[in-house]
Short mmCIF file of C-alpha atoms and ligand atoms in Angstrom, two decimals:
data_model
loop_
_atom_site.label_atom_id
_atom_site.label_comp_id
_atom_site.label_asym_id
_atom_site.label_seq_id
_atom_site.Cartn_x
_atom_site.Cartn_y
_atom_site.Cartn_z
CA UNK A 1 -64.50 -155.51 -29.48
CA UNK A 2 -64.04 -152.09 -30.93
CA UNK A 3 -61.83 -149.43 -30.35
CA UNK A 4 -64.24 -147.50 -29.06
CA UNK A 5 -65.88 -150.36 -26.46
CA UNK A 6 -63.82 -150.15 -23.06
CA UNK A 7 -62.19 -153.73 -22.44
CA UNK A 8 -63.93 -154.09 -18.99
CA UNK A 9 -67.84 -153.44 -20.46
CA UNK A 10 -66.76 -155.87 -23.36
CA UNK A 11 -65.60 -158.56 -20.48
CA UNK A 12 -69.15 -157.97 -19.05
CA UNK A 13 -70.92 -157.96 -22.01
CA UNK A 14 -69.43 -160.99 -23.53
CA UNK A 15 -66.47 -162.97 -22.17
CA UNK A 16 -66.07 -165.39 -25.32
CA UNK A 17 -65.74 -162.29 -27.26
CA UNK A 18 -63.18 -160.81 -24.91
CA UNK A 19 -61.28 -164.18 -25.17
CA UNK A 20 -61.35 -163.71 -29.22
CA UNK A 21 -60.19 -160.11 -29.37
CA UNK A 22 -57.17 -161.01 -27.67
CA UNK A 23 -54.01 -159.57 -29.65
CA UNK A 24 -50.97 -160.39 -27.49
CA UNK A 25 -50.94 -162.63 -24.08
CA UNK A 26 -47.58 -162.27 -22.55
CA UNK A 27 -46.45 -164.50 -19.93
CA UNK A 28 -43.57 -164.57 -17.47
CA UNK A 29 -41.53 -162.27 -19.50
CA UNK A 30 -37.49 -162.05 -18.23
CA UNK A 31 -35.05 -160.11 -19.50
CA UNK A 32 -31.40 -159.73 -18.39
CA UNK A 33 -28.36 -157.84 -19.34
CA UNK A 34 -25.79 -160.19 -19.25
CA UNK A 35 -22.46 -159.05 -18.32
CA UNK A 36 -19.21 -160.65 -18.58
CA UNK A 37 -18.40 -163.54 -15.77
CA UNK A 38 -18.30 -163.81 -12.64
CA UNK A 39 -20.90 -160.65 -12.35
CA UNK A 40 -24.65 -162.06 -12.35
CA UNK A 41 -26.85 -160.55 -15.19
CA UNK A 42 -28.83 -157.47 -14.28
CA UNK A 43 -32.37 -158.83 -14.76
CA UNK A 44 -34.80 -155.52 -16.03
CA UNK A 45 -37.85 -157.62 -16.03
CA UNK A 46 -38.70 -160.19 -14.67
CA UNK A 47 -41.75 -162.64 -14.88
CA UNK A 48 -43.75 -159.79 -16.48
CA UNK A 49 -47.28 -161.02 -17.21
CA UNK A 50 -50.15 -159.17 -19.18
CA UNK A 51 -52.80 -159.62 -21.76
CA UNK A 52 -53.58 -157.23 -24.67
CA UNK A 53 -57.04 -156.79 -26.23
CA UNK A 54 -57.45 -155.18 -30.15
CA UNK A 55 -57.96 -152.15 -29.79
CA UNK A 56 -56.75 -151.71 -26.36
CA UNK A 57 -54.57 -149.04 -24.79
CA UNK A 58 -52.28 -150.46 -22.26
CA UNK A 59 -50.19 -147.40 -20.25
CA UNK A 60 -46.54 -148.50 -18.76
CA UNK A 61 -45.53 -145.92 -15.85
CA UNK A 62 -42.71 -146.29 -13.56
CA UNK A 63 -39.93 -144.24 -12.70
CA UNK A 64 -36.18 -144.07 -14.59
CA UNK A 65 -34.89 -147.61 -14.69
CA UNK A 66 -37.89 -149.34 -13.90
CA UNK A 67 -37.42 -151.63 -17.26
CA UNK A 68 -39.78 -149.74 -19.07
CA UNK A 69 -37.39 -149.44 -22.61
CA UNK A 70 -36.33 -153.07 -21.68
CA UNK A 71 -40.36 -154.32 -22.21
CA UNK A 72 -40.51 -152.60 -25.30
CA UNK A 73 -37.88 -153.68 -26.77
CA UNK A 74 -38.38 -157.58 -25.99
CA UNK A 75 -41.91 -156.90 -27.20
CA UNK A 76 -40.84 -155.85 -30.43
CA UNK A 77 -37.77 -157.88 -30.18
CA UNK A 78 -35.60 -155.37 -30.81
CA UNK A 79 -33.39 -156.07 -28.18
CA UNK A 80 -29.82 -156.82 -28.78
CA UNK A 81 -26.87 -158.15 -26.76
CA UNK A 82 -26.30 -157.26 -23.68
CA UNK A 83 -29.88 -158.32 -23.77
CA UNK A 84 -31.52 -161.47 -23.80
CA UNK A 85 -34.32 -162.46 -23.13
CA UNK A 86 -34.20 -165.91 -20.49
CA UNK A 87 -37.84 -166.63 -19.59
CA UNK A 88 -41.35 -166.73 -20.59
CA UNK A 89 -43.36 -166.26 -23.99
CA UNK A 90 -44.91 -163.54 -26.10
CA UNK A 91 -48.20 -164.89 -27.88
CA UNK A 92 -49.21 -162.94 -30.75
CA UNK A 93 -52.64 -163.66 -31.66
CA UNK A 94 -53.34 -163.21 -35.81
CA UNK A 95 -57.07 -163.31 -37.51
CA UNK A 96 -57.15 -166.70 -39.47
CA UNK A 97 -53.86 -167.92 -37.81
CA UNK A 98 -52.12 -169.68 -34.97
CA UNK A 99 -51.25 -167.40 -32.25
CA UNK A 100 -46.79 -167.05 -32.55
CA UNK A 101 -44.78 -167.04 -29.85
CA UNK A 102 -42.44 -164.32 -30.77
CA UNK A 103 -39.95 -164.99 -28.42
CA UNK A 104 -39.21 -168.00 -30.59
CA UNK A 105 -39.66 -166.42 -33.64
CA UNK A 106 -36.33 -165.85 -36.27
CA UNK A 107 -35.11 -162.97 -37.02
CA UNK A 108 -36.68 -163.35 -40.72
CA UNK A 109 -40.04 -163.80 -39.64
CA UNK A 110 -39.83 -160.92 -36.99
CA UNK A 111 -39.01 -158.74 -39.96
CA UNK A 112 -41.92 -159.66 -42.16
CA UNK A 113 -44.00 -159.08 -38.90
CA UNK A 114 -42.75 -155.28 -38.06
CA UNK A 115 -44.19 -152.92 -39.72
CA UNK A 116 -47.18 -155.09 -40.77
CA UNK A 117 -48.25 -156.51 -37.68
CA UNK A 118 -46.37 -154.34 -34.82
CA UNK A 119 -44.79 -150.63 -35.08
CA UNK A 120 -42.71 -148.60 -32.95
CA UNK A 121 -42.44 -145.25 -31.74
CA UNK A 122 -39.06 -143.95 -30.39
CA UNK A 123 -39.12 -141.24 -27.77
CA UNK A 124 -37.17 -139.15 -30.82
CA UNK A 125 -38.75 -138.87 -33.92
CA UNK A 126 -34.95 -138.39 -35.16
CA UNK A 127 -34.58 -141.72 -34.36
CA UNK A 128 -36.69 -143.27 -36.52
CA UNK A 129 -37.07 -140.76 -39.42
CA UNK A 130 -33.74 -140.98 -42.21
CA UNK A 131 -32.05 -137.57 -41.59
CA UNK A 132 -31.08 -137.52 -45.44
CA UNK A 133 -34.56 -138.78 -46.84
CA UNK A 134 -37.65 -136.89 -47.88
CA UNK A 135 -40.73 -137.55 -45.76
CA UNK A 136 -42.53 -138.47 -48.63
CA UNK A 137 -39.55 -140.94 -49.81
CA UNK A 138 -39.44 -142.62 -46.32
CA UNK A 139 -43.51 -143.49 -46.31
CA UNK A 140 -42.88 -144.66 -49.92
CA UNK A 141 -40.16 -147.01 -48.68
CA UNK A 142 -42.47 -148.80 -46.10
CA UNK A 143 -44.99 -149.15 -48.02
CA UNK A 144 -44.07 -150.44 -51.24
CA UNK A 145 -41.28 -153.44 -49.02
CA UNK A 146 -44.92 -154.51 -48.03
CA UNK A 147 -46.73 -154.01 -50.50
CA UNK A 148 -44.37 -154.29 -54.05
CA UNK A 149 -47.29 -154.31 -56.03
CA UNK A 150 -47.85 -151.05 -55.23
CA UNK A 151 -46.83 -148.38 -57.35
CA UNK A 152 -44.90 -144.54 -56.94
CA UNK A 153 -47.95 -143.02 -57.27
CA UNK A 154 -49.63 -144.69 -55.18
CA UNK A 155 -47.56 -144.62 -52.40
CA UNK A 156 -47.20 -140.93 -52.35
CA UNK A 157 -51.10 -140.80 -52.72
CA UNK A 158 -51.00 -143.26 -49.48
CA UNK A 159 -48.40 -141.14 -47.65
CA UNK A 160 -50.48 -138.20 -48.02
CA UNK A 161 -53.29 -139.44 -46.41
CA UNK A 162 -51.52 -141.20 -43.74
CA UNK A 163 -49.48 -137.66 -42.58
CA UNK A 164 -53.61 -136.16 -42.72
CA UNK A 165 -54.74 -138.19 -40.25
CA UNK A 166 -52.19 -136.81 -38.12
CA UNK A 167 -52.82 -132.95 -39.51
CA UNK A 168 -49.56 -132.49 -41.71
CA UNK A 169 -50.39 -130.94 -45.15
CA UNK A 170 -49.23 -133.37 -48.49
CA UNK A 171 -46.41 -130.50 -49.67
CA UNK A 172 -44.59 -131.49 -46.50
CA UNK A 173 -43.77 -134.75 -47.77
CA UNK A 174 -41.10 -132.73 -49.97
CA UNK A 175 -39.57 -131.80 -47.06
CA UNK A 176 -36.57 -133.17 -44.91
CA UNK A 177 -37.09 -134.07 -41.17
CA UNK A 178 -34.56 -131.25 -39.83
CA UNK A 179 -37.02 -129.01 -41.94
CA UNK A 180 -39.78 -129.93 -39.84
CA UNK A 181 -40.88 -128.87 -35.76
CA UNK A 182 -40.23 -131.46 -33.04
CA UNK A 183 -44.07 -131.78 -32.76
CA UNK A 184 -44.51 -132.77 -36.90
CA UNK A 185 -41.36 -135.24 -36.78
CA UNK A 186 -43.26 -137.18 -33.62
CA UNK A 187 -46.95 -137.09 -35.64
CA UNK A 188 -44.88 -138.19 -38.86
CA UNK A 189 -43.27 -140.62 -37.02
CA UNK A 190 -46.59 -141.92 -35.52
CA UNK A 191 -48.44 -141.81 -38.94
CA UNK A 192 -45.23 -143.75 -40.51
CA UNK A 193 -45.89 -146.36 -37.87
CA UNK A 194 -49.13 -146.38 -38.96
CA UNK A 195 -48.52 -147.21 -42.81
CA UNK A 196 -48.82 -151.04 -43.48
CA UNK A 197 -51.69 -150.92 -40.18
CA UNK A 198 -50.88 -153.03 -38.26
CA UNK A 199 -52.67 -154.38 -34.95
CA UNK A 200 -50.03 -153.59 -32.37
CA UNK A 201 -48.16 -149.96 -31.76
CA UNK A 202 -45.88 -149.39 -28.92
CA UNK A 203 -44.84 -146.25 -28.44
CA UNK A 204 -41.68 -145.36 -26.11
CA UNK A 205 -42.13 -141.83 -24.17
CA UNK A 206 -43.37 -140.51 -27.56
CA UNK A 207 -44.38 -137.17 -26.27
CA UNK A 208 -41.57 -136.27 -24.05
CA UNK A 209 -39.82 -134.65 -26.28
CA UNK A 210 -42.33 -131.96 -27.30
CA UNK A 211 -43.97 -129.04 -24.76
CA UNK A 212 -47.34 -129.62 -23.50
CA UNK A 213 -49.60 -128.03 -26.17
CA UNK A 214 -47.97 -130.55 -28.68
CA UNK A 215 -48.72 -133.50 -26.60
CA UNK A 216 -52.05 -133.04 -25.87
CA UNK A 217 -52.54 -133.06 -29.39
CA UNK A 218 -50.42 -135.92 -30.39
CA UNK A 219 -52.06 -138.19 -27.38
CA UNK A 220 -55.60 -136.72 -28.67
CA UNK A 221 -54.59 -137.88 -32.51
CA UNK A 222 -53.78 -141.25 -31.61
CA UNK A 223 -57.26 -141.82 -29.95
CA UNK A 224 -58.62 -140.52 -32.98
CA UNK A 225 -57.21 -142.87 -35.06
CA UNK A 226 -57.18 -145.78 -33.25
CA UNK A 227 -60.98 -145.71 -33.15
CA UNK A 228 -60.83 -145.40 -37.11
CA UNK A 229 -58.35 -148.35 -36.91
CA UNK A 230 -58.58 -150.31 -33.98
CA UNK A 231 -55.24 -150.71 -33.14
CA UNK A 232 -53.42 -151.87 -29.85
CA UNK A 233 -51.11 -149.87 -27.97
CA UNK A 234 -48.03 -150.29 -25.38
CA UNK A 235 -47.43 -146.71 -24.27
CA UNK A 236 -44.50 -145.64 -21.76
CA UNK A 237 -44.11 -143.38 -19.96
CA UNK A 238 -43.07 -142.03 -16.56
CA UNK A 239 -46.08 -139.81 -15.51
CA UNK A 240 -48.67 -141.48 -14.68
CA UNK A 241 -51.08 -138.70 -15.14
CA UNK A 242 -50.79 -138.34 -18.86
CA UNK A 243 -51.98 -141.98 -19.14
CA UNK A 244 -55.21 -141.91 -17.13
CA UNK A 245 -57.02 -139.93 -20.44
CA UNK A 246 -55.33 -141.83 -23.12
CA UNK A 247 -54.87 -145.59 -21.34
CA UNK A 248 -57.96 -148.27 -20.78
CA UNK A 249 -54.95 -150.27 -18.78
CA UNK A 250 -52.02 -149.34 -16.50
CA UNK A 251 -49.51 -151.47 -15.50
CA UNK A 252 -46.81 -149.99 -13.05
CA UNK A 253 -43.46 -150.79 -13.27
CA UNK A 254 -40.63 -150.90 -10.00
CA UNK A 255 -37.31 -152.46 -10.11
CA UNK A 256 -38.28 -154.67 -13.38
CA UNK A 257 -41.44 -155.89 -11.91
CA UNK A 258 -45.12 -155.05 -12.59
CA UNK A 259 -46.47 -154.05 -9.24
CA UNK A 260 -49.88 -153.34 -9.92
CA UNK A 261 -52.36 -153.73 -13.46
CA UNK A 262 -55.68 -152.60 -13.78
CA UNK A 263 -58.14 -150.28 -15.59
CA UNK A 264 -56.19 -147.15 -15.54
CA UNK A 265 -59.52 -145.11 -13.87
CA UNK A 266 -59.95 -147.17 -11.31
CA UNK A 267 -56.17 -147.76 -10.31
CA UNK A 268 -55.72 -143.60 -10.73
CA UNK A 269 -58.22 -143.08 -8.26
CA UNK A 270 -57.60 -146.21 -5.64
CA UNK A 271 -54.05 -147.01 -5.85
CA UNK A 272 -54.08 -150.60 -4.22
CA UNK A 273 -50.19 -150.93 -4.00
CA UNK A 274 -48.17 -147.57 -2.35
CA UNK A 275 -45.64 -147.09 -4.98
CA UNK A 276 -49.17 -146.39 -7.55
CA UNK A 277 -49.93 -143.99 -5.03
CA UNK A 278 -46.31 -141.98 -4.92
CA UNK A 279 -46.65 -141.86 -7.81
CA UNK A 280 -49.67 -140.56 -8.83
CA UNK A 281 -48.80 -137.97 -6.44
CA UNK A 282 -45.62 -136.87 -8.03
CA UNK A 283 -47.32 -135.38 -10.84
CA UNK A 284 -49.89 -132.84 -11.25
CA UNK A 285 -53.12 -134.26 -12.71
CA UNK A 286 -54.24 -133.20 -16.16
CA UNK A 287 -57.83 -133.51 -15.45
CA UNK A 288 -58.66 -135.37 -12.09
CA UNK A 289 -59.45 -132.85 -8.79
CA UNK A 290 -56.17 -131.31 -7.45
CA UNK A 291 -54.36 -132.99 -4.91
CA UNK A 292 -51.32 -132.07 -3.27
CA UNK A 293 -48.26 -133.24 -4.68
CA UNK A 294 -46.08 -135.73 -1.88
CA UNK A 295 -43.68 -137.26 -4.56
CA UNK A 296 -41.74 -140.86 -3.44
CA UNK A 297 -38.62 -140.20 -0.88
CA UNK A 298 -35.51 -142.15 -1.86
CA UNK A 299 -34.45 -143.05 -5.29
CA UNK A 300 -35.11 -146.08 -7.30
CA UNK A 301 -32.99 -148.88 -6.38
CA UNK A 302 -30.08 -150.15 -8.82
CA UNK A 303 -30.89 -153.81 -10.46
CA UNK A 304 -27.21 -154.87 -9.83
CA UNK A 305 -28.53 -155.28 -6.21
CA UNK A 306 -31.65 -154.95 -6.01
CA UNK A 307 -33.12 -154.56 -2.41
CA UNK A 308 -33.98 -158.10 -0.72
CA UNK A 309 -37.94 -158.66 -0.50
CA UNK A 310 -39.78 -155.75 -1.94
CA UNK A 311 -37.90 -153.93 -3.86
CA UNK A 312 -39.89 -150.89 -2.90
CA UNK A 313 -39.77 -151.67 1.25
CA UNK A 314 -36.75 -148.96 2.26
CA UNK A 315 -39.09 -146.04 0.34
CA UNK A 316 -42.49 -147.47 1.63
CA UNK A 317 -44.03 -145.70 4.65
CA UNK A 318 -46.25 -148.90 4.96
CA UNK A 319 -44.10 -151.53 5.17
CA UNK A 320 -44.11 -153.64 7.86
CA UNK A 321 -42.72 -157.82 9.00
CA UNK A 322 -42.30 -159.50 5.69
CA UNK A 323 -41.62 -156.69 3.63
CA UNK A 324 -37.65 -156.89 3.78
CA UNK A 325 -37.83 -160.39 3.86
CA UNK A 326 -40.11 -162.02 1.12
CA UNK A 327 -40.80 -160.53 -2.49
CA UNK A 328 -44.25 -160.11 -2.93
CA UNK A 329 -46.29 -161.84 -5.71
CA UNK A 330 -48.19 -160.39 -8.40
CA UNK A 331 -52.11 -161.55 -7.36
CA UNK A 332 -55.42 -160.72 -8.45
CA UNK A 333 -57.70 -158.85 -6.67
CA UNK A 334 -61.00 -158.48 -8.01
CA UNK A 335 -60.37 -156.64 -12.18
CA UNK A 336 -56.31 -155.76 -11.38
CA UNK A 337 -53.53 -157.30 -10.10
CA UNK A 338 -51.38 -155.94 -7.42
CA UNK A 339 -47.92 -157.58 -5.68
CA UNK A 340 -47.94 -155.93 -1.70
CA UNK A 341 -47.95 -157.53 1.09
CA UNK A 342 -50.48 -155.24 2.41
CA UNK A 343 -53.23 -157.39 0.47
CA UNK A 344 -52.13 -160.50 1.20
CA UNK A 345 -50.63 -160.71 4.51
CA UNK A 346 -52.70 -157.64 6.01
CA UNK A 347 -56.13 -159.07 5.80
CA UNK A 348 -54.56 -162.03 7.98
CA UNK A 349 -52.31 -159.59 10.38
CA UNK A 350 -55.50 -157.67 11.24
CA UNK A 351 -57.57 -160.49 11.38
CA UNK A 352 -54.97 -162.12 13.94
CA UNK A 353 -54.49 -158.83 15.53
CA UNK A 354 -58.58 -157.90 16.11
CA UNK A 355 -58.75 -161.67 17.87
CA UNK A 356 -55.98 -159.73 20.43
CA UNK A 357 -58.17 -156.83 20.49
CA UNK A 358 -55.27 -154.46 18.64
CA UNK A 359 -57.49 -153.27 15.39
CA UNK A 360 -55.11 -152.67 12.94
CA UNK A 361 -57.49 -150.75 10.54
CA UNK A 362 -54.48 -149.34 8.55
CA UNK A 363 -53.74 -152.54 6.93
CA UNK A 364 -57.69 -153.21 5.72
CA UNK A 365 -57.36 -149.42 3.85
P1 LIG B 1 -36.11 -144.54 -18.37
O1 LIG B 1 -37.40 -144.02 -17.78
O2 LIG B 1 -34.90 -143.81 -17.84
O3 LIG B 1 -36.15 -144.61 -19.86
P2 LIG B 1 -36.62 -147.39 -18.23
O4 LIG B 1 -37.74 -147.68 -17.30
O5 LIG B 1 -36.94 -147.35 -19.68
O6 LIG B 1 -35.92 -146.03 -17.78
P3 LIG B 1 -34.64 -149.35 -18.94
O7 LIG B 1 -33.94 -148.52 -19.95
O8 LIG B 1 -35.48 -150.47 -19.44
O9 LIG B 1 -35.50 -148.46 -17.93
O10 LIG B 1 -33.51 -149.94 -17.97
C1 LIG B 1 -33.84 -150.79 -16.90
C2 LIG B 1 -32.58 -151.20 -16.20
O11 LIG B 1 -31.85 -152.06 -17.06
C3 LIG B 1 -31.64 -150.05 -15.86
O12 LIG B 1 -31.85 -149.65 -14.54
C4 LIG B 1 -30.28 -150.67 -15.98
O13 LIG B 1 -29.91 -151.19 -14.71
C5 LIG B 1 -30.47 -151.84 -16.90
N1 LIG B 1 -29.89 -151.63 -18.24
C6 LIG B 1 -30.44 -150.95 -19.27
N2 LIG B 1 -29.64 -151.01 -20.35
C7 LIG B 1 -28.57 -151.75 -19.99
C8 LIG B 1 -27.38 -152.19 -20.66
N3 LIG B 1 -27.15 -151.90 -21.94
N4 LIG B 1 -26.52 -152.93 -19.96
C9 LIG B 1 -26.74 -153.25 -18.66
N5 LIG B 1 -27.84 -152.88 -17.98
C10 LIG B 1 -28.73 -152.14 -18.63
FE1 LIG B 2 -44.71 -151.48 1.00
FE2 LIG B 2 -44.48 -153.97 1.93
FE3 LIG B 2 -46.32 -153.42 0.08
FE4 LIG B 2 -43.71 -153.44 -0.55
S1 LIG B 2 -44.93 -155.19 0.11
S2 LIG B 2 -45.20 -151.91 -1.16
S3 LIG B 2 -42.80 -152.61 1.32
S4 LIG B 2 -46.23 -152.63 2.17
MG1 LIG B 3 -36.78 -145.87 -21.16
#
């Protein structure tokens, strides 16, 4: 598959294919902060289970707390104490090798594998750029640890056209970060990422930090280059909006759970699971028709004690006999997965209920 092929026509058009382009199959994911006995961990994601194709864009939305920093971090493994990670695997699928689970991976080999193989993007650029270092200096640094064949020269001549790609001129590569905008750090950062190419970029609320005019930019730049270099992404974010231009996948994240997963067009426009639907309608759409904005009552629960059942059931206007009960699994239905009760118990309910004549056409929406 190419970058520019949507996953779902390459599923149609050849499922072996589909299979082979496969970059990173995660399954079960858990991750707890562990605190100090007798409290219980606080578990920020649990059983978390996605694949990711080459070239693919998969979007993360959910509101604050939702374990959204948590999944990038275990992806990456960057996490650190209280963190650990207590379930599940992380498959990460290499041309000519077999796949790694990274989960059980040391830290030695994770460090041969970042940069090369998977990159991050902090919400700050400040973050990741050295305050004290030249721009050029920095890219010149990556580069030649992977590469120490690779001379001064070279490097700089590399760096140049890496920070072109994301439209910043070569003579800024004299420069320090603080002497650069907020918008040129991010790019920087993003084309720094991009140095040693490697197949998988996850990028942490990269745009939040810059106004509007800037992100549109930044989100159209990374399109652009991942269909010169076919790269995977794992973007966060909170609004859900932003990622039905840039995403070919959504996954939706409450309470450390993934809630519903699907092609981000079709889950934008038919939210199976009413949390997708709040929050689609919290934020104005970029493109899409106009709708009114409703927003999500309540606050997000706190994973120290999480509501029983759904998470989601004391903000859901549709939830109804099992809902405060029983936690929901995460099932397929038809090209997404979505964990309600709504589409697993309601076809029954309304079945049962039509037999004694009371239709109960809300649950069939
Ligand atoms: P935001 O949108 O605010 O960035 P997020 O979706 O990225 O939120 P995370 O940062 O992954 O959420 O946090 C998920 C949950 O994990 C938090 O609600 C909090 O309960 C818990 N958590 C995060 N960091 C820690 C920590 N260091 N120790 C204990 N619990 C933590
Ligand atoms: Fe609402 Fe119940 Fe579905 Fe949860 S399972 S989202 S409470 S209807
Ligand atoms: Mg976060």
């Amino acid at each position: 598959m190419t970058g520019a092929a949507h996953p779902e026509s390459a599923v149609a058009a050849d499922p072996a294919q589909h299979r082979q382009d496969l970059l990173l199959e995660v399954k079960d994911l858990t991750v707890e902060y562990v605190r100090p006995a007798p409290d219980p961990g606080v578990v920020a994601c649990r059983d978390l289970t996605f694949d990711l194709h080459r070239g693919e864009i998969l979007g993360v939305a959910g509101e604050s707390g939702s374990g959204k920093s948590t999944l990038i971090t275990a992806l990456t493994r960057l996490q650190r104490m209280p963190a650990v990670t207590t379930n599940g695997s992380i498959l990460l699928h290499r041309e000519g090798s077999a796949p790694l689970d990274l989960v059980a991976q040391p830290e030695r080999a994770l460090r041969r594998l970042r940069w090369s193989e998977m990159a991050i993007v902090m919400q700050s650029a400040m973050d990741a750029l050295n305050p004290v270092m030249r721009l050029g200096a920095q890219f010149a640094d990556v580069l030649r640890a992977h590469d120490p064949t690779m001379g001064r020269k070279a490097a700089w001549e590399r760096a140049a056209e890496l920070v072109a790609m994301v439209g910043i001129s070569a003579d800024r590569l004299r420069s320090y970060p603080h002497e650069l905008s907020g918008g040129m750090r991010q790019r920087a950062s993003i084309a720094l990422a991009l140095a040693c190419e490697p197949s998988l970029i996850v990028m942490d609320e990269p745009t939040t930090a810059v106004d509007v005019v800037m992100q549109r930019q930044i989100l159209s730049q990374v399109l652009r280059m991942r269909e010169q270099l076919n790269f995977a992404v794992v973007f966060v974010t909170h609004d859900l909006s932003l990622l039905l231009e840039l995403a070919d996948r959504i996954a939706i994240m409450y309470a450390g759970r993934i809630v519903e997963e699907g092609p981000a067009k079709v889950l934008y426009a038919d939210p199976k699971h009413p949390y997708t639907r709040g929050l689609r309608d919290s934020f104005p759409p970029l493109f899409a028709p106009k709708r009114q904005l409703t927003g999500i009552p309540g606050a997000p629960p706190s994973l120290v004690s999480p509501p029983a059942g759904c998470a989601f059931h004391p903000r859901c206007d549709r939830a109804f006999a099992p809902c405060d009960t029983r936690t929901p699994e995460l099932v397929a239905a038809g090209d997404r997965q979505v964990a309600c009760h709504l589409h697993t118990w309601g076809p029954l309910l309304a079945a049962e209920r039509a037999e004694q004549s009371a239709p109960l056409e809300e649950l069939n929406r």
